[in-house]
């Protein structure tokens, strides 16, 4: 087995947050923070800490400054709005408060007594997560009012790669030869991704082991900046390449056997997988964002697993078929 790439940013400590920001968050919590434990895992260069409060209760805080990573600050702002859409009873942490002074952005959630799944995956824990994915889809269908469809932007990777190849900017010499042979067809079919993934479930949009906490009751799904209205099978499709690259089973039999995939149009699923593959492989070729040294290798590994799955689903057919 090849080395497993961690989903991990360069974390900041709670005490690195300016005192004025910490005090504002404590006012929202209604009491002082007496202990903060940094949590590893996940692609954020900011603070991710479990907080013990003076009244004996707990909370979870995430915070980042635009000075460290402007994109991460923007993601926190987006998550603030999307976390507010999540309905009571869904297996997600409840949003307790937020802070934004234009530079520092922070969110406060209820603390979850749980842990991330073991990586490499073991089948017992994967089974628990897959069952929870089904419950998540049930809880978030129909999508809450205000949920927006998945934007077209994520599904333009093949077209961007094709443009770079045509201009000579990127010869794609390290790519699978199959990609270069079918690049035009991949770029053309990618245009249909928005229609293929349409649906009325609020999808998480970025399920991976580091966005899941196993609990005594099952699993809780955290980190919601990518939430969107989509097909109920989209989260399962998005998750399975990372499962495979982190020691889990091949995606196709898992997807085919899962209840959320029941009745899914096979061509739509393949089209969505095609778009996902192009997104990962194109993103992996970009410079590493500040504070996120493992992000691009992680995306490359996901893209390779997604590409293998795509080729399996296409068989001898062209992507244009």
Short mmCIF file of C-alpha atoms in Angstrom, two decimals, residues 105-211:
data_model
loop_
_atom_site.label_atom_id
_atom_site.label_comp_id
_atom_site.label_asym_id
_atom_site.label_seq_id
_atom_site.Cartn_x
_atom_site.Cartn_y
_atom_site.Cartn_z
CA UNK A 105 -13.45 35.02 11.21
CA UNK A 106 -14.56 32.50 13.83
CA UNK A 107 -17.36 30.01 14.40
CA UNK A 108 -18.59 28.38 17.60
CA UNK A 109 -20.26 24.96 17.54
CA UNK A 110 -21.53 22.57 20.13
CA UNK A 111 -18.76 20.17 21.07
CA UNK A 112 -19.16 16.60 19.82
CA UNK A 113 -17.90 13.68 21.89
CA UNK A 114 -16.39 11.67 19.08
CA UNK A 115 -13.30 10.94 17.04
CA UNK A 116 -12.35 10.74 13.39
CA UNK A 117 -12.43 7.28 11.79
CA UNK A 118 -9.17 5.37 11.83
CA UNK A 119 -7.08 5.72 8.68
CA UNK A 120 -6.35 3.34 7.03
CA UNK A 121 -10.06 2.58 7.12
CA UNK A 122 -11.34 -0.58 8.75
CA UNK A 123 -14.52 -2.16 7.48
CA UNK A 124 -16.44 -1.93 10.76
CA UNK A 125 -16.00 1.83 11.00
CA UNK A 126 -16.64 2.29 7.30
CA UNK A 127 -19.90 0.39 7.71
CA UNK A 128 -20.95 2.77 10.50
CA UNK A 129 -20.10 5.79 8.36
CA UNK A 130 -21.92 4.46 5.30
CA UNK A 131 -25.03 3.84 7.38
CA UNK A 132 -24.78 7.39 8.74
CA UNK A 133 -24.45 8.79 5.20
CA UNK A 134 -27.84 7.30 4.48
CA UNK A 135 -29.34 8.86 7.61
CA UNK A 136 -27.79 12.20 6.68
CA UNK A 137 -29.42 12.12 3.25
CA UNK A 138 -32.78 11.25 4.81
CA UNK A 139 -32.49 14.10 7.34
CA UNK A 140 -31.56 16.66 4.67
CA UNK A 141 -34.18 15.74 2.06
CA UNK A 142 -35.90 17.91 1.04
CA UNK A 143 -33.17 20.52 1.25
CA UNK A 144 -33.88 23.34 3.73
CA UNK A 145 -35.13 26.65 2.30
CA UNK A 146 -32.24 28.82 1.18
CA UNK A 147 -30.02 25.95 0.05
CA UNK A 148 -28.44 26.76 -3.30
CA UNK A 149 -27.56 24.29 -6.07
CA UNK A 150 -23.98 23.25 -6.66
CA UNK A 151 -22.32 26.01 -8.73
CA UNK A 152 -20.79 25.17 -12.10
CA UNK A 153 -17.33 26.34 -11.04
CA UNK A 154 -16.13 23.04 -9.45
CA UNK A 155 -16.87 21.21 -12.68
CA UNK A 156 -14.51 22.95 -15.08
CA UNK A 157 -11.30 21.05 -14.40
CA UNK A 158 -11.14 19.20 -17.70
CA UNK A 159 -11.83 22.36 -19.69
CA UNK A 160 -9.08 24.22 -17.85
CA UNK A 161 -6.67 21.34 -18.38
CA UNK A 162 -7.62 21.17 -22.08
CA UNK A 163 -7.02 24.91 -22.49
CA UNK A 164 -3.62 24.67 -20.79
CA UNK A 165 -2.71 21.70 -23.00
CA UNK A 166 -3.83 23.43 -26.19
CA UNK A 167 -1.85 26.58 -25.37
CA UNK A 168 1.29 24.64 -24.48
CA UNK A 169 1.17 25.96 -20.91
CA UNK A 170 0.94 22.41 -19.54
CA UNK A 171 1.94 19.38 -21.61
CA UNK A 172 0.28 17.01 -19.10
CA UNK A 173 3.29 14.76 -19.55
CA UNK A 174 2.79 13.12 -16.17
CA UNK A 175 -0.89 12.38 -16.81
CA UNK A 176 -2.34 8.98 -17.66
CA UNK A 177 -2.12 8.68 -21.48
CA UNK A 178 -5.85 7.86 -21.48
CA UNK A 179 -6.49 11.41 -20.28
CA UNK A 180 -4.60 13.02 -23.13
CA UNK A 181 -6.33 10.74 -25.64
CA UNK A 182 -9.81 11.63 -24.38
CA UNK A 183 -9.24 15.18 -23.14
CA UNK A 184 -11.58 16.84 -25.65
CA UNK A 185 -14.42 14.43 -24.87
CA UNK A 186 -13.87 14.79 -21.12
CA UNK A 187 -14.01 18.56 -21.39
CA UNK A 188 -17.19 18.42 -23.46
CA UNK A 189 -19.10 15.99 -21.25
CA UNK A 190 -18.09 17.97 -18.16
CA UNK A 191 -20.50 20.71 -19.30
CA UNK A 192 -23.41 18.47 -18.30
CA UNK A 193 -22.32 18.02 -14.67
CA UNK A 194 -24.60 20.69 -13.23
CA UNK A 195 -27.68 18.98 -14.63
CA UNK A 196 -26.40 15.50 -13.69
CA UNK A 197 -26.01 16.31 -9.97
CA UNK A 198 -29.25 18.28 -9.57
CA UNK A 199 -31.56 17.16 -6.79
CA UNK A 200 -33.31 18.19 -3.59
CA UNK A 201 -30.96 16.97 -0.85
CA UNK A 202 -28.67 19.29 1.09
CA UNK A 203 -25.33 17.65 0.34
CA UNK A 204 -22.28 18.19 2.54
CA UNK A 205 -20.17 18.52 -0.60
CA UNK A 206 -16.81 17.46 0.87
CA UNK A 207 -17.14 14.20 2.82
CA UNK A 208 -13.83 12.67 3.91
CA UNK A 209 -12.62 10.92 7.05
CA UNK A 210 -11.43 14.22 8.55
CA UNK A 211 -14.95 15.69 8.26
#
